[in-house]
Coordinates of C-alpha atoms and ligand atoms in Angstrom, one line a residue:
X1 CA 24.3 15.6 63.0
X2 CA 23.8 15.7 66.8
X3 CA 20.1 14.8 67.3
X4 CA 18.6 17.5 69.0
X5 CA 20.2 19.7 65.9
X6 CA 18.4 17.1 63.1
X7 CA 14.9 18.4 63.2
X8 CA 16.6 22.2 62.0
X9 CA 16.1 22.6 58.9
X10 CA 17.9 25.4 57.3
X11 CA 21.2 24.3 55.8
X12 CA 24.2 26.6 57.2
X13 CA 25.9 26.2 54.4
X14 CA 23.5 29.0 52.2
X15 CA 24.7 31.8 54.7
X16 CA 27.5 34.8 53.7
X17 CA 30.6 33.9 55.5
X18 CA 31.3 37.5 56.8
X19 CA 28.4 38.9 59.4
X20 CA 29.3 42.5 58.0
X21 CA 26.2 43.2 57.0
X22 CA 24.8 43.3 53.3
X23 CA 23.7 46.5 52.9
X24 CA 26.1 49.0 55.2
X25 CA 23.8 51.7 54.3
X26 CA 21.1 50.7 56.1
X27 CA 22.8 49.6 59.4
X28 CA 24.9 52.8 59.1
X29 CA 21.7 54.6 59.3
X30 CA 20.1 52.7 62.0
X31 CA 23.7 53.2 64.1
X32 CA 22.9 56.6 63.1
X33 CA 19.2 56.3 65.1
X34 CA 20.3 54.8 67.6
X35 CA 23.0 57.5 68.7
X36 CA 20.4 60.1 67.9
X37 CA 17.9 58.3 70.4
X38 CA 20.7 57.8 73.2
X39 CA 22.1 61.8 72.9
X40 CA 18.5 62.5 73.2
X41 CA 17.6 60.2 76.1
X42 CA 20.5 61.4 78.5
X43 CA 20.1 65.1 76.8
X44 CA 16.7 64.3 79.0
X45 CA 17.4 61.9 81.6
X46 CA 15.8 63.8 84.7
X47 CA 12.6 64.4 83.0
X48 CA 11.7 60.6 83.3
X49 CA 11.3 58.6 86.4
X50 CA 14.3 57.4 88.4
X51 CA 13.4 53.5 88.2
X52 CA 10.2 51.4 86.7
X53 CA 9.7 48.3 87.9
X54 CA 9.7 46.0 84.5
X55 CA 6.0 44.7 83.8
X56 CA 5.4 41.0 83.5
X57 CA 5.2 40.6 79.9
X58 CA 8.8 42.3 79.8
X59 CA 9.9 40.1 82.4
X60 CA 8.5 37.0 80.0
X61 CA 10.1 38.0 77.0
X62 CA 13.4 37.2 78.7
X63 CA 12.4 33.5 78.7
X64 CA 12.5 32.7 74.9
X65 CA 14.5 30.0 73.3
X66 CA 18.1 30.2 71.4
X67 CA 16.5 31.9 68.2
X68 CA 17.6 29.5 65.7
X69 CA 17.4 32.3 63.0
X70 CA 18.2 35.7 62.9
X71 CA 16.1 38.8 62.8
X72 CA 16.7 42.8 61.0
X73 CA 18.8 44.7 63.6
X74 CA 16.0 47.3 62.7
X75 CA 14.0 44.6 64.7
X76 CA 16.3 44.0 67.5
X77 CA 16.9 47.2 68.3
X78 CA 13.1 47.7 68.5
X79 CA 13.1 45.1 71.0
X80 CA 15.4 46.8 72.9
X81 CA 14.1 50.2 72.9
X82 CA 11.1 48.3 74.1
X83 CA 12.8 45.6 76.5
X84 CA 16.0 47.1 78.0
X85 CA 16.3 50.7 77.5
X86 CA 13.0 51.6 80.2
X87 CA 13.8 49.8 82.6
X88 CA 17.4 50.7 83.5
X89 CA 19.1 51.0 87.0
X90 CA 18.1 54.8 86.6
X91 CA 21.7 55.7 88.2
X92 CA 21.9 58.7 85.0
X93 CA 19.2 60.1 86.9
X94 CA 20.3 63.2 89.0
X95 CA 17.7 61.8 91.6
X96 CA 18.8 58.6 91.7
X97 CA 21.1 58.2 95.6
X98 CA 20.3 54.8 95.9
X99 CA 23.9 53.1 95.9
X100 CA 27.1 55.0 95.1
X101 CA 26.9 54.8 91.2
X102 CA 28.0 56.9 88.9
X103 CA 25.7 58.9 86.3
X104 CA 28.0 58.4 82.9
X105 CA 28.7 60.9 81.1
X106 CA 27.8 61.4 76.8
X107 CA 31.6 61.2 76.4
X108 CA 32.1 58.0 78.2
X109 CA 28.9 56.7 76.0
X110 CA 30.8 57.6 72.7
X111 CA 34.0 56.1 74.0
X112 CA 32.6 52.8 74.7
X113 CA 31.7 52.9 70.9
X114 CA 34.4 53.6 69.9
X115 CA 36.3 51.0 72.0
X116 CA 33.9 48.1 70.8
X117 CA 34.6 49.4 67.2
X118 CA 38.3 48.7 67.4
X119 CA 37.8 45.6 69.9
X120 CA 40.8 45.6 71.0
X121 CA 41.6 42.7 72.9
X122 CA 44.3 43.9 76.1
X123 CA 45.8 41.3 77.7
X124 CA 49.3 41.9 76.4
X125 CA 51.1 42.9 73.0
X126 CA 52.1 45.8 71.5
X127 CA 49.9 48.3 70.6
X128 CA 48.2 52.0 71.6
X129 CA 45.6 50.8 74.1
X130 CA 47.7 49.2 76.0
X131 CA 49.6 52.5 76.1
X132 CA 46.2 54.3 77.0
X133 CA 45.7 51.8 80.0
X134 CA 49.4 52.4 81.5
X135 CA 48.8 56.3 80.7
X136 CA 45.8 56.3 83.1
X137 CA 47.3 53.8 85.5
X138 CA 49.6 56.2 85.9
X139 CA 47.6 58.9 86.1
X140 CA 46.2 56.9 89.1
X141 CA 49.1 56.7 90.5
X142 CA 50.2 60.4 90.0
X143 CA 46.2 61.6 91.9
X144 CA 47.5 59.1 94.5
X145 CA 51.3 60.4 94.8
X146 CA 52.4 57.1 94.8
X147 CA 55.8 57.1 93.8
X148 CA 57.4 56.1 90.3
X149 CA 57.8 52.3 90.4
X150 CA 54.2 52.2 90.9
X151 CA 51.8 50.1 88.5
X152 CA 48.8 48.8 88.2
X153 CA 45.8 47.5 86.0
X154 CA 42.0 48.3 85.3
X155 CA 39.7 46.1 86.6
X156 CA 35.7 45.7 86.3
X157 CA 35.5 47.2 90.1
X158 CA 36.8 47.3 93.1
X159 CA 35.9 43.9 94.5
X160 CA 38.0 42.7 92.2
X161 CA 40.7 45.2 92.3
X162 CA 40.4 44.4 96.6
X163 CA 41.2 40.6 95.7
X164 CA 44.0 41.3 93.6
X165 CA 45.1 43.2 96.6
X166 CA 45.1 40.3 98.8
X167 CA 46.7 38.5 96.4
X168 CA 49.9 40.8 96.4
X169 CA 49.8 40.9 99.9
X170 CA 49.3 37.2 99.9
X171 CA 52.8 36.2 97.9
X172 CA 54.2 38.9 99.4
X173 CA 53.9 37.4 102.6
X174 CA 54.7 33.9 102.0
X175 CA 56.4 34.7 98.8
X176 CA 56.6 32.6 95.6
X177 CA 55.9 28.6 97.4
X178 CA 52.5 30.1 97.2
X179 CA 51.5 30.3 93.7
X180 CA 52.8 26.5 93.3
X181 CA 51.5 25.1 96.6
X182 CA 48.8 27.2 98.0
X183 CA 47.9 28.5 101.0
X184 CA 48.7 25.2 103.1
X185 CA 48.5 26.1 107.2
X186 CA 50.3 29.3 106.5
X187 CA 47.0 31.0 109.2
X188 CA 47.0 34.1 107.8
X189 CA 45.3 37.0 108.9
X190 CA 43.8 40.5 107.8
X191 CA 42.1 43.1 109.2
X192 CA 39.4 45.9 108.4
X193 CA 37.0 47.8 110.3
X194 CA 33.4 46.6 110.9
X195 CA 32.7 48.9 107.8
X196 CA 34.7 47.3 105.3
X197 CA 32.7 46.9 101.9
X198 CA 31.7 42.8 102.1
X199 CA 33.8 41.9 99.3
X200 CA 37.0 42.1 101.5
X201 CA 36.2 39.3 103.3
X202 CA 34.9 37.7 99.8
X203 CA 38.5 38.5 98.8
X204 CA 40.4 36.1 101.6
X205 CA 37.7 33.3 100.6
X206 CA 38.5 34.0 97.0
X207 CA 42.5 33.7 98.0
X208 CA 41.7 30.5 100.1
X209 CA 42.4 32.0 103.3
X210 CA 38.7 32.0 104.1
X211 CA 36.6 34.8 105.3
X212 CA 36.9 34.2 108.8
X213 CA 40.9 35.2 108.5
X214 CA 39.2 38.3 108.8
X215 CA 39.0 39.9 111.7
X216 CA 37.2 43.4 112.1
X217 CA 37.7 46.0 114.6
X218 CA 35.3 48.1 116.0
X219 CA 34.8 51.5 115.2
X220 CA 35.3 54.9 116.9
X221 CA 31.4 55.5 116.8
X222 CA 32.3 57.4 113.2
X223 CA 33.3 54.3 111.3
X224 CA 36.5 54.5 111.9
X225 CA 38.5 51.8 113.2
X226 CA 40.1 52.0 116.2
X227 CA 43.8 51.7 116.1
X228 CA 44.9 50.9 119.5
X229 CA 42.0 47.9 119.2
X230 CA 44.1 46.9 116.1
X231 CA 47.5 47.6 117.9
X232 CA 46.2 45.0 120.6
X233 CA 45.1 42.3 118.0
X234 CA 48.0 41.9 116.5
X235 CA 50.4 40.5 119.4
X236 CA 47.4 38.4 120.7
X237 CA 46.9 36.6 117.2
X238 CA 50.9 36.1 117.3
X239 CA 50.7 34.1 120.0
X240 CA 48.0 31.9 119.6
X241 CA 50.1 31.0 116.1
X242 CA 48.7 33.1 113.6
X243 CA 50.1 35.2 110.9
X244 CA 48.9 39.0 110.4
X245 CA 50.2 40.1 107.2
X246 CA 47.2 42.9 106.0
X247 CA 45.2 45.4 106.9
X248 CA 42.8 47.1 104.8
X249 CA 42.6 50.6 105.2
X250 CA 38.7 52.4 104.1
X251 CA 39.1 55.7 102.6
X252 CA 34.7 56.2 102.2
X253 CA 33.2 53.4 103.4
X254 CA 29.9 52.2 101.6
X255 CA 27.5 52.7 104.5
X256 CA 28.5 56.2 106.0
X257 CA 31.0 57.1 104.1
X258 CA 33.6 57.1 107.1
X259 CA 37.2 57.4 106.1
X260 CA 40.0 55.4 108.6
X261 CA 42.5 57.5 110.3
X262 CA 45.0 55.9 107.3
X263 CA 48.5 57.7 108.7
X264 CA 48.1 56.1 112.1
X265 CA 47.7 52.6 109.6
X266 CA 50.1 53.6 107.7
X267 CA 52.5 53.6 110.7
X268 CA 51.2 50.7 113.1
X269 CA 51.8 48.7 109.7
X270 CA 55.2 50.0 108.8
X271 CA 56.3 49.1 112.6
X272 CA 54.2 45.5 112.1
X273 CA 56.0 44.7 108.7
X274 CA 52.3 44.6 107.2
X275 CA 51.1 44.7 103.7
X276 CA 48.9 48.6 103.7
X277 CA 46.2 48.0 101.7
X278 CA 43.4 51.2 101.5
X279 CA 39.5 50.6 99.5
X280 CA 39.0 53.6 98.2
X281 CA 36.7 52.7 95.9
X282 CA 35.1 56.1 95.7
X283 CA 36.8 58.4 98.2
X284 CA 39.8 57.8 96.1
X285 CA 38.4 60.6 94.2
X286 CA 38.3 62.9 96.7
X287 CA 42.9 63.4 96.4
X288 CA 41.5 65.3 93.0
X289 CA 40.2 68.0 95.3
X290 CA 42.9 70.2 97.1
X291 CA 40.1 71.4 100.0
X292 CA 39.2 67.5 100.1
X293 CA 42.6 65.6 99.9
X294 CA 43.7 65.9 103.5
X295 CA 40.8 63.9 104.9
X296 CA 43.0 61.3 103.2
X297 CA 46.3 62.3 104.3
X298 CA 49.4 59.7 104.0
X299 CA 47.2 57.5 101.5
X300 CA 50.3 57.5 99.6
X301 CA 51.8 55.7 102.1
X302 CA 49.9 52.3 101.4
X303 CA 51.5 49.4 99.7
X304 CA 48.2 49.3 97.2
X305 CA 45.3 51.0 96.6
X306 CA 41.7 50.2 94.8
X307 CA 38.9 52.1 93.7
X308 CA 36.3 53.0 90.8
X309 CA 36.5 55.3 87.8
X310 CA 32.8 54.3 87.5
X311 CA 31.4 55.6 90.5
X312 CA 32.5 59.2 91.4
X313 CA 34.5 59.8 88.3
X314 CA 31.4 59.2 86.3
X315 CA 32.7 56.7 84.0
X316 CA 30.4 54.4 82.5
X317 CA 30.5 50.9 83.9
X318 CA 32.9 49.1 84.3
X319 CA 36.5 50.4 85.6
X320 CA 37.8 49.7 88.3
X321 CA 41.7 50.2 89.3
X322 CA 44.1 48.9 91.0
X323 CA 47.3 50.1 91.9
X324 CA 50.4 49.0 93.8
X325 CA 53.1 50.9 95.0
X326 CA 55.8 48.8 93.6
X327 CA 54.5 47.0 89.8
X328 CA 57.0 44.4 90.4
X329 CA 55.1 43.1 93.5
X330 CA 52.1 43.0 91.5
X331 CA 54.2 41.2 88.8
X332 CA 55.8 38.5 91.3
X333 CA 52.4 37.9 92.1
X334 CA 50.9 36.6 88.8
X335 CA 53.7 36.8 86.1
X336 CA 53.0 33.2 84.2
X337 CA 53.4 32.5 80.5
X338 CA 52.7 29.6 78.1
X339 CA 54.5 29.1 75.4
X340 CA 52.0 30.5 72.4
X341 CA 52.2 34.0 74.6
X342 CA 55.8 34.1 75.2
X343 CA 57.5 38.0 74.4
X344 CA 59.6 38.1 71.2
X345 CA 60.9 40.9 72.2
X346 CA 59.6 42.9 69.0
X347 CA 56.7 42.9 66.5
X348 CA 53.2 42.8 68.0
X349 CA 54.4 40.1 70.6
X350 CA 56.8 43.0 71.9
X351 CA 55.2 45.6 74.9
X352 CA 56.8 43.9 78.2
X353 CA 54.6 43.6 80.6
X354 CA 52.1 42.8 79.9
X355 CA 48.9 43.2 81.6
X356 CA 47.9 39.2 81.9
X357 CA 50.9 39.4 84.1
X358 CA 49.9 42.2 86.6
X359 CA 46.1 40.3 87.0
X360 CA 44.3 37.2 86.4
X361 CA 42.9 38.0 83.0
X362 CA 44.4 36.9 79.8
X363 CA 41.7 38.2 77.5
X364 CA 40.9 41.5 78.7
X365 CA 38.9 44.8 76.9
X366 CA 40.0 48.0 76.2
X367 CA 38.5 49.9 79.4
X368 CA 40.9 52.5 79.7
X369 CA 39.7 54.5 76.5
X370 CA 36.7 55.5 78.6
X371 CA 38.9 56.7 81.5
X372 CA 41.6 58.3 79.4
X373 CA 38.2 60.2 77.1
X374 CA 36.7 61.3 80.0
X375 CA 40.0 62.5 82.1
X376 CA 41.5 64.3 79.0
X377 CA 37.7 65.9 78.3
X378 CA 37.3 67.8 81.7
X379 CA 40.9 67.6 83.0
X380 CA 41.3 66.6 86.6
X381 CA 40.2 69.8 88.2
X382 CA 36.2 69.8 86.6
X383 CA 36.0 66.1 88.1
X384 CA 37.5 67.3 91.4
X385 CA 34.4 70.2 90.7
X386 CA 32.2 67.4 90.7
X387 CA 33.7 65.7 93.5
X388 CA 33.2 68.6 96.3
X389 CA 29.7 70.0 94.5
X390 CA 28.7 66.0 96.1
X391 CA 30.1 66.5 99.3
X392 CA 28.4 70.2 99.5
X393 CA 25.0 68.8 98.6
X394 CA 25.6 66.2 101.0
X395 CA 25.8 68.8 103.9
X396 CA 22.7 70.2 102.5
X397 CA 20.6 67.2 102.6
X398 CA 22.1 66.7 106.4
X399 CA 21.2 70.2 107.1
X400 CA 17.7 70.1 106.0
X401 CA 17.2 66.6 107.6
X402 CA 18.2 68.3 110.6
X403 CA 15.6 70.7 110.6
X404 CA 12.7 68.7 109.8
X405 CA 11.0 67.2 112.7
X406 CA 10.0 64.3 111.6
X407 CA 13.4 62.6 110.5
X408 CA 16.8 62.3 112.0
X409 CA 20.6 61.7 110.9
X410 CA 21.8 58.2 111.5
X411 CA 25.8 59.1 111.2
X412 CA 28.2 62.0 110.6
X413 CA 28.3 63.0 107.0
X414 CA 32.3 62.5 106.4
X415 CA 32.0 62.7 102.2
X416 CA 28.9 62.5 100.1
X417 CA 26.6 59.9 102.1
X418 CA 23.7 60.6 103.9
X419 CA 21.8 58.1 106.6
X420 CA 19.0 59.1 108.2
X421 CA 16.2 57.6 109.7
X422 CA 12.0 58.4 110.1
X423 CA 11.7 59.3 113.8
X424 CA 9.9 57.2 116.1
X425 CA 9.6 54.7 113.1
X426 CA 10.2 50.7 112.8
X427 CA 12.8 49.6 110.4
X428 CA 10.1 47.5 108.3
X429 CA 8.9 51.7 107.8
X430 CA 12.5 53.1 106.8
X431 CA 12.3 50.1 104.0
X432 CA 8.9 50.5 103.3
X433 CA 9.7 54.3 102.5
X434 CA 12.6 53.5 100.7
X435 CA 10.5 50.9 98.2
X436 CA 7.6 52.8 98.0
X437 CA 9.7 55.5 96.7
X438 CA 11.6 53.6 94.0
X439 CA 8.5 52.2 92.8
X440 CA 6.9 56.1 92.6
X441 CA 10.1 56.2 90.6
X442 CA 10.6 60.0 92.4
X443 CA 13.5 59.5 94.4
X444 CA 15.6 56.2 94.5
X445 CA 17.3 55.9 98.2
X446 CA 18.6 52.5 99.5
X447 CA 18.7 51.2 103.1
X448 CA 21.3 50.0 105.3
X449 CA 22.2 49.0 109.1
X450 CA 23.6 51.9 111.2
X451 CA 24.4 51.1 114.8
X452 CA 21.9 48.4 114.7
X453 CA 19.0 50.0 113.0
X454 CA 17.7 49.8 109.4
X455 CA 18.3 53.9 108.3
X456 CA 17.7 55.3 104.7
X457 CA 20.6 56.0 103.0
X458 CA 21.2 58.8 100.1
X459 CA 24.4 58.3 98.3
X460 CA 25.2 61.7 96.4
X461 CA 27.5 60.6 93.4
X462 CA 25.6 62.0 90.3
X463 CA 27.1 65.3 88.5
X464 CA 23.7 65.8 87.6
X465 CA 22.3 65.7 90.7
X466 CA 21.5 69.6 91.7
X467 CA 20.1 71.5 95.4
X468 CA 16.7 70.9 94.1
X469 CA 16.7 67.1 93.6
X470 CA 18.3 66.8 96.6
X471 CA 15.9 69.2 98.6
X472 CA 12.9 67.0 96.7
X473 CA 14.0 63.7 98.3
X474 CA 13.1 65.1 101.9
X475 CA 9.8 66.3 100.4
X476 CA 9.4 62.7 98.6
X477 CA 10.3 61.0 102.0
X478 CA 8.1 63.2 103.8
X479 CA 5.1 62.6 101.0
X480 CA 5.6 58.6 101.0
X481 CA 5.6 59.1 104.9
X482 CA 1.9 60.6 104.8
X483 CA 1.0 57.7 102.3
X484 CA 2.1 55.1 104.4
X485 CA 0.2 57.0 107.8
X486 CA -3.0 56.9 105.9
X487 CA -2.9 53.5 104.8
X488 CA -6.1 51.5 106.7
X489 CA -4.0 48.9 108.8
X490 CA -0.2 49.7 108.0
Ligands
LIG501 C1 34.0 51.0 99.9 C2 33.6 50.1 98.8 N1 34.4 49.0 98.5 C3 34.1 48.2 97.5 C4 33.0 48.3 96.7 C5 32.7 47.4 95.6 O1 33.0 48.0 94.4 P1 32.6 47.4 93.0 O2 31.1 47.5 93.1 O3 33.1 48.3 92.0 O4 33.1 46.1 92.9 C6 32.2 49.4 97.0 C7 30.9 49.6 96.2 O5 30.2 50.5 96.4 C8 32.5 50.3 98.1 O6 31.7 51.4 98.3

């Protein structure tokens, strides 16, 4: 035996083989509890505080050993109730704005039981959830008017969904040499407004282009970028030897929500023979709302497109999506078998394609029951409800901000995001609000940088989130203001 497992001394041989448990009476009633207690905590989720910070002791207890032996799940799940459940994100909370998150819904909770009860593992084969994913893929597709041939996957987000992006684009643009021999001196180059979401250019590291292939162009003052900037680039990076072959398009970007001008990027790329990619990682919900959709006129027009059932589609975490107008793009780009997986063209080993060869992942869950439960629950139009009730309490929180002396907007309000700033403030103050204020566990905003100042920023995702709660953050930011004025030496 290896020596540091000598000392042990129970002998493994004693234990049942299966880990179904004994007695299924008493687990089934303890699953029984323990859906009880989460239908009653969300049945009450804005009665609690946003966010607690996790005491020490709680912190501690996630410093023990391997347990060697096992404990009652009555006893574990005691631990949790005592350990995990408190002290949550808070993002169920209708005043939780902090970063654009989505609440869940009870639907999505009892999906994700049921999808860990069949464990279905979907990578590839032939069976119903993988029929489930391509249903919603398509239903993706079908909210993004992309055309037939169009395909895609589920993803845990839209980093990742973004990186599979450049990857298309990638092969696309120096075709198959590049999955056997890499990137090489091939001096590729993308481009994104200043506002891209970080994990673009985490996206050309990831695909060995590095990040500094990346080259951003300056906004119009609203976050979006400026196409004749771009139009300029382009020509001027061809002749000092470099390739353009992408341009990512931002439909919501994270800080302000701004929302590229994506025909005219549609068209300089068409006329540039560039990959179109658009992050949409939440505005993509916004082509579920008729009043809503034009903002994002001629996304259909992009050669790929990622975003997030988990943030404004309130599916629980994760699912992300990524679709591409053409599957067999997608497929040219990561199409690889070995011989254990290769299709037999029936039995379980039947279902061409499969997923592992629209993605990286081989072993993959079963995230689309989540998306399918909740899209099939309230049907397209109560999420596109949802969608412009944000945006509408959004202009709300801007309107009131307006009218109150002390504060000021930091950027147009294009969707469902909110930056303002204390007037006449430092940006160690906008932070300090912004902690002070998840620690009261009131109101949970986050900061950012908005034309070179630290701002507050309310991100208005939460289909639980109501005029009140968002009338109650001024008031809390107001309130933490006076706290902070009457500290002795702030
Ligand atoms: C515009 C944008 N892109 C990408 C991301 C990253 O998405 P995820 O956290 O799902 O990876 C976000 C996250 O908020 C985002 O707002």
């Amino acid at each position: 035996m290896d020596g540091h497992l000598a000392g042990h001394q129970s002998d493994v041989r004693n234990f049942a083989r299966s880990l179904d448990p004994a007695d299924w009476r008493s687990l089934r009633a303890l699953g029984h509890r323990m859906l009880n207690d989460l239908f009653d905590d969300l049945e009450s989720v804005g009665d609690g505080p946003v966010w607690r910070p996790m005491p020490n002791a709680v912190r501690d207890a996630w410093q023990a050993p391997l347990p060697r032996d096992g404990a009652e799940p009555e006893h574990v799940y005691d631990e949790y109730r005592r350990l995990v459940a408190p002290y949550g994100v808070g993002n169920r909370h209708p005043r939780f704005f902090g970063w654009v998150h989505g609440g869940g819904t009870a639907i999505g909770m009892v999906a994700e039981m049921l999808t860990a009860g069949l464990n279905a593992n979907c990578g590839g084969r032939d069976h119903a959830p993988i029929a489930v994913e391509r249903q919603v893929v398509r239903w993706a597709a079908e909210m993004l008017r992309f055309p037939p041939e169009a395909g895609g996957l589920l993803l845990s987000g839209t980093s990742i969904a973004n990186f599979v992006a450049v990857l298309a684009a990638r092969r696309a643009a120096l075709g198959g040499a590049v999955r056997e021999h890499g990137v090489a001196d091939a001096r590729l180059t993308a481009y994104a407004s200043g506002g891209a979401h970080m994990c673009v250019a985490r996206a050309l590291d990831m695909a060995g282009l590095g990040s500094a292939s990346l080259r951003l162009i300056s906004d119009d003052g609203a976050g979006r970028m400026r196409i004749p900037e771009l139009a300029e680039r382009l020509p001027a990076d061809r002749a000092v030897g470099m390739r353009p072959f992408l341009v990512v398009g931002t439909a919501g970007s994270v800080d302000i929500g701004a929302i590229d001008d994506l025909a005219g990027l549609a068209q300089l790329c068409r006329e540039s023979g560039l990959w179109f990619h658009v992050d949409a990682a939440f505005g993509a919900m916004a082509m579920l709302s008729e009043r809503l959709r034009p903002l994002l006129r001629c996304i259909e027009q992009a050669d790929s497109v990622a975003f997030d059932f988990h943030k404004w589609m309130q599916v629980p975490y994760d699912a992300g999506c990524i679709v591409v107008r053409d599957q067999a793009v997608l497929q040219a780009a990561f199409a690889r078998r070995a011989d254990y997986l290769r299709p037999t063209g029936r039995g379980l080993a039947a279902g061409e394609p499969w997923p592992v060869d629209l993605g990286p992942e081989l072993s993959r869950g079963f995230r689309a029951l989540k998306v399918w439960m909740t899209i099939r629950t309230y049907g397209a139009d109560r999420l596109a409800a949802v969608v412009e009730h944000c945006c509408a309490l959004a202009q709300r929180l801007a309107a009131t901000i307006a009218r109150t002396p002390e504060l000021e907007l930091a950027a147009p309000v294009a969707l469902n995001i909110v930056c303002f700033r204390v007037r006449g403030c430092d940006d160690a103050t906008q932070e300090r609000v912004a902690s002070l204020l998840q620690e009261a566990g009131r109101t949970v905003l986050s900061t950012t940088t908005v034309g070179g100042r630290r701002v507050l920023r309310a991100a208005i995702v939460n289909h639980r989130t109501e005029e009140a709660d968002v009338d109650a953050a001024v008031s809390d930011v107001l309130a933490t203001l006076a706290i902070i004025r009457a500290m002795p030496g702030r």
